[in-house]
PDB file of C-alpha atoms in Angstrom:
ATOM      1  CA  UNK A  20       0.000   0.000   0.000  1.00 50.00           C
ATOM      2  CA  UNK A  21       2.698   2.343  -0.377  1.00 54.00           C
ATOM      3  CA  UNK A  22       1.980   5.525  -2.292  1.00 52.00           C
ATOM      4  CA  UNK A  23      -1.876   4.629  -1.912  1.00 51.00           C
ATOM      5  CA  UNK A  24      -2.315   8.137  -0.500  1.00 57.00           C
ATOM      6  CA  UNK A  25      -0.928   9.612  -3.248  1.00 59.00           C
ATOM      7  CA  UNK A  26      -3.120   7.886  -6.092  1.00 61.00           C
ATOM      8  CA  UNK A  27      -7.040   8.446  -5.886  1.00 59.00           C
ATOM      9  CA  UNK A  28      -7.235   5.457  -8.494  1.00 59.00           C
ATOM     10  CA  UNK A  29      -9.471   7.865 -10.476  1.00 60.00           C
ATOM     11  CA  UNK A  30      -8.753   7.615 -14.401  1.00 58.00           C
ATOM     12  CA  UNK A  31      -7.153  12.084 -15.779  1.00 60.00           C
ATOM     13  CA  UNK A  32     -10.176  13.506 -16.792  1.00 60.00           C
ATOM     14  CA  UNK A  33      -8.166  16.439 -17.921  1.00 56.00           C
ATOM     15  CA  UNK A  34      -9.320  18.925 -14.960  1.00 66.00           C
ATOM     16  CA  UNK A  35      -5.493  19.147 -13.975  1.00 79.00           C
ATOM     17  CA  UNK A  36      -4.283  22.681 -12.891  1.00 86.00           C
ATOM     18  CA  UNK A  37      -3.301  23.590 -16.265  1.00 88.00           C
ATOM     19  CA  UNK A  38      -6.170  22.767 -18.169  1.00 88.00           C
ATOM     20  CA  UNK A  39      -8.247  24.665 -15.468  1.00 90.00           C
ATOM     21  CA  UNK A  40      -6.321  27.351 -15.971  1.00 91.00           C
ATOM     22  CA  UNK A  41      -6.409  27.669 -19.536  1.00 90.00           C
ATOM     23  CA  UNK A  42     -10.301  27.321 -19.674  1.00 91.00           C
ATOM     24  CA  UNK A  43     -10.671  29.890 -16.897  1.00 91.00           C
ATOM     25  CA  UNK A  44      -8.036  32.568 -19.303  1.00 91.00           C
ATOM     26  CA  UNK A  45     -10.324  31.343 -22.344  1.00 92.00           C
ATOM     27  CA  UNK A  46     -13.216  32.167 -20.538  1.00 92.00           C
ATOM     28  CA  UNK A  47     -12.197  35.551 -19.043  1.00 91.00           C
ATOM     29  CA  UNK A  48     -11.776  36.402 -22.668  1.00 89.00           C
ATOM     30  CA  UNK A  49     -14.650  36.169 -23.575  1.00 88.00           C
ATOM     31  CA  UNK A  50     -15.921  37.722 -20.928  1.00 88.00           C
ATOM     32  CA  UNK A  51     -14.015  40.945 -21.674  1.00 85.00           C
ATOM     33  CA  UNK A  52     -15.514  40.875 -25.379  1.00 86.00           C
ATOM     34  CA  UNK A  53     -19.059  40.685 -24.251  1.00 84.00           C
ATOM     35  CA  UNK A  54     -18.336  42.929 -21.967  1.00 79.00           C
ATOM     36  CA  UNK A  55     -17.056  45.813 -24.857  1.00 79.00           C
ATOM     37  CA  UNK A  56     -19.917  44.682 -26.643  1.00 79.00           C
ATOM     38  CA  UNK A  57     -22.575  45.594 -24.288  1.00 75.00           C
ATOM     39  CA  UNK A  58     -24.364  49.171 -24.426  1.00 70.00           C
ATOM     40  CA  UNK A  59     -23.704  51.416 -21.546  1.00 71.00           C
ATOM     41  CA  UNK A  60     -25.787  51.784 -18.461  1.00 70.00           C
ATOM     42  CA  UNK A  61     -26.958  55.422 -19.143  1.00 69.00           C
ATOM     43  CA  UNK A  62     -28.425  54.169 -22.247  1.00 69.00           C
ATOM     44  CA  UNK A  63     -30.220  50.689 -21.373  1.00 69.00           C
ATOM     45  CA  UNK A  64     -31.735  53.268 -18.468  1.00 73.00           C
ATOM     46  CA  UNK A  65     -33.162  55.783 -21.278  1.00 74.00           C
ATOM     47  CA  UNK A  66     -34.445  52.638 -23.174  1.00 78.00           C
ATOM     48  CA  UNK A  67     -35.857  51.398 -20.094  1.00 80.00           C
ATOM     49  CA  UNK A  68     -37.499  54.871 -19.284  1.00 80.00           C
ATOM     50  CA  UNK A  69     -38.666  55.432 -23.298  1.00 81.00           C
ATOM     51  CA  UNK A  70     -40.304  52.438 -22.715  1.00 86.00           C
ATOM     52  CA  UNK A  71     -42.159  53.270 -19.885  1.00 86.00           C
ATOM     53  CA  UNK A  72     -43.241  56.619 -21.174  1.00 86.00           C
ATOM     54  CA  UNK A  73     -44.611  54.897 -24.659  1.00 88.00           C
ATOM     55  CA  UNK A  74     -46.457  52.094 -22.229  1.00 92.00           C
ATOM     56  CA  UNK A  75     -48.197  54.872 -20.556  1.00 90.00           C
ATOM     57  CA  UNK A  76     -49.206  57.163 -23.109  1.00 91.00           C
ATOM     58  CA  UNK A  77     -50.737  53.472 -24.889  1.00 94.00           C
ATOM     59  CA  UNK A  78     -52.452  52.980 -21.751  1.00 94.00           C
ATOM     60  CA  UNK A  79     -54.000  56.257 -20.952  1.00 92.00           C
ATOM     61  CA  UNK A  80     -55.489  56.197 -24.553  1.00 94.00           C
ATOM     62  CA  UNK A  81     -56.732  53.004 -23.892  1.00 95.00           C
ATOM     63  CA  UNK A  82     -58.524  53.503 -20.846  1.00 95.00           C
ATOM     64  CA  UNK A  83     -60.131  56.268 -21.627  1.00 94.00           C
ATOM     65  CA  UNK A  84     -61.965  54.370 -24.681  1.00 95.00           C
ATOM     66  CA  UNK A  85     -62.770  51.734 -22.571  1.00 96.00           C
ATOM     67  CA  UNK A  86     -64.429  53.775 -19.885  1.00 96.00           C
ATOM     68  CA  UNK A  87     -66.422  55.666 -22.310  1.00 96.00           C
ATOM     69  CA  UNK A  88     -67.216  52.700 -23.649  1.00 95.00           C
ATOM     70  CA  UNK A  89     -68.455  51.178 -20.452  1.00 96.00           C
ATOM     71  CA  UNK A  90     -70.082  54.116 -19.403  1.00 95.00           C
ATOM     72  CA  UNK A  91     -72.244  54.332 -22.433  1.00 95.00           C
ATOM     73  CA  UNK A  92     -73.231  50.860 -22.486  1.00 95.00           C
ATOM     74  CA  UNK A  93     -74.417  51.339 -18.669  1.00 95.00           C
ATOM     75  CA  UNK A  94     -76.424  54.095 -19.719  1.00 94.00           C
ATOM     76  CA  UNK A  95     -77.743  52.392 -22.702  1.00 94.00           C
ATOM     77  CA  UNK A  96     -78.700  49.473 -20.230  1.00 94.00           C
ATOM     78  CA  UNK A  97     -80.113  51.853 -18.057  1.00 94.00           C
ATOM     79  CA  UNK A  98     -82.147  54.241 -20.488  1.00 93.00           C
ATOM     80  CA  UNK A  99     -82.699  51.433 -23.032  1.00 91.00           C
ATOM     81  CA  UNK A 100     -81.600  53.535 -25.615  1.00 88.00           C
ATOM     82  CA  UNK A 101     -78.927  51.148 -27.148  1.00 85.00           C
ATOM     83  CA  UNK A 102     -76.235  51.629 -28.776  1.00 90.00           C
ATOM     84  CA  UNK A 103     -76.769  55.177 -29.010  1.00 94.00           C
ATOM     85  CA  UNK A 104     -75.405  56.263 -26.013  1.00 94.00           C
ATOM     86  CA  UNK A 105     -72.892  53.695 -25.971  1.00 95.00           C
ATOM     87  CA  UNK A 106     -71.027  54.982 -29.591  1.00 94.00           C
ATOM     88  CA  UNK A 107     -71.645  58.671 -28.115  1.00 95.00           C
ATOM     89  CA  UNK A 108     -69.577  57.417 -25.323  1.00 96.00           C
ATOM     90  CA  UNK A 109     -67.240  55.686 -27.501  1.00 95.00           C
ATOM     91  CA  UNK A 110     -66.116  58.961 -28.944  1.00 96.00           C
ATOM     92  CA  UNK A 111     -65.825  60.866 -25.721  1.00 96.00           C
ATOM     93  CA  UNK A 112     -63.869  58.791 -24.357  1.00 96.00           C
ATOM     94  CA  UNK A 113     -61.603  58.264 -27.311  1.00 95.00           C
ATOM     95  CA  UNK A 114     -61.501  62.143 -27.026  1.00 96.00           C
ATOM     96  CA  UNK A 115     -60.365  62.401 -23.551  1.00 95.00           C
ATOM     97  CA  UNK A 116     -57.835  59.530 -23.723  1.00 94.00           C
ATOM     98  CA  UNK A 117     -56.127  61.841 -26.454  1.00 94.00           C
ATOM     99  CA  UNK A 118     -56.293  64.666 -24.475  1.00 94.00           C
ATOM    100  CA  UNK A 119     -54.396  63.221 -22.073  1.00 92.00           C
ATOM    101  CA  UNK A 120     -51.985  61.922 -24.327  1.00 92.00           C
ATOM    102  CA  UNK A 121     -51.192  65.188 -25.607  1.00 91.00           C
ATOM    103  CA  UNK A 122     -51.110  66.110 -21.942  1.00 90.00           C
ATOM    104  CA  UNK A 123     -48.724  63.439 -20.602  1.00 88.00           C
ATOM    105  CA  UNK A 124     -46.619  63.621 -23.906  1.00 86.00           C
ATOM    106  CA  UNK A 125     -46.105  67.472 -23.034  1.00 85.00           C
ATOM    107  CA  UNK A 126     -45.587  67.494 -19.650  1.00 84.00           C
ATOM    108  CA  UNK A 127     -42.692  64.512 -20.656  1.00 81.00           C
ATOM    109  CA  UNK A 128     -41.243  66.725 -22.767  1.00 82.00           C
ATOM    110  CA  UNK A 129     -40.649  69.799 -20.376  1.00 77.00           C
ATOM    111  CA  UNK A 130     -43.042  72.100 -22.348  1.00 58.00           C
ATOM    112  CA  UNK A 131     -45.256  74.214 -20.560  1.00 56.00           C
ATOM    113  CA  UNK A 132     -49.222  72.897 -21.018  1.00 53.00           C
ATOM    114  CA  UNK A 133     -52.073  75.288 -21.951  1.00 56.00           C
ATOM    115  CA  UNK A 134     -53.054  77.814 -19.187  1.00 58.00           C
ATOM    116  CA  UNK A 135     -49.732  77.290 -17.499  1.00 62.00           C
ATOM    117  CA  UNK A 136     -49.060  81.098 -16.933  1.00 63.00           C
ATOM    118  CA  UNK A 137     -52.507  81.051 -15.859  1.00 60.00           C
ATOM    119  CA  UNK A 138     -52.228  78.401 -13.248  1.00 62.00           C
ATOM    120  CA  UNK A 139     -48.943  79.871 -11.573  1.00 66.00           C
ATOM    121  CA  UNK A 140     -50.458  83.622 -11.845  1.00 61.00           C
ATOM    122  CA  UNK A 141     -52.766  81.818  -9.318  1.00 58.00           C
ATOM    123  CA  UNK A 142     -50.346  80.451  -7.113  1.00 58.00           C
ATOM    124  CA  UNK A 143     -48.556  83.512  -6.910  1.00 57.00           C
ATOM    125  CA  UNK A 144     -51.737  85.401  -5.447  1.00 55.00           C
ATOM    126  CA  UNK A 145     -52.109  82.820  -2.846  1.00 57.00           C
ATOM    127  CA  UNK A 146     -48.858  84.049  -1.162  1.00 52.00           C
TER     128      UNK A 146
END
């Protein structure tokens, strides 16, 4: 049994210190290259944020239709006037969700909205 501490009796599976070391060098490599390759953070963030902005404008346009909608079709169940009230809805509510599209997409863009002055001539008299 002498040297039996020495031998595991397991069969090279190449994962000696030289091959390790040569995958890990291979590896950090390639690491590095998808790491040049990759956008930087300042502009995944203003993707991220774009994204968000274009989600909500979609979604404020949507909900107003669909609460016109559901408004007028209440009515119409109520009145029994069907589906006049409903399609007069329709359009109100298509016409308010793009209101506050416009709205939304202004105030994103820094602009001042309509009436602004107006609005801060009134805060300023409150003082």
């Amino acid at each position: 049994m002498a040297g039996a501490e020495n031998q595991s009796g397991r069969p090279k599976s190449g994962r000696g210190t030289e091959t390790i070391r040569q995958r890990l060098d291979a590896l950090e490599g390639k690491l590095a290259t998808a790491h040049g390759r990759r956008p930087p953070p300042e502009e995944r963030e203003g993707r991220g944020k774009a994204m968000g902005q274009a989600l909500r404008l979609a979604t404020e346009m949507v909900a107003g239709v669909a609460v016109g909608g559901f408004i007028g079709w209440a009515l119409d169940r109520l009145f029994g006037t069907a589906p006049f009230l409903m399609v007069a809805f329709l359009f109100l509510g298509a016409a308010a969700g793009i209101m506050n599209v416009v709205r939304t997409a202004k105030a994103m863009q820094g602009e001042p909205m309509p009436g602004q002055h107006l609005r801060n001539a009134t805060d300023d008299d409150e003082d």
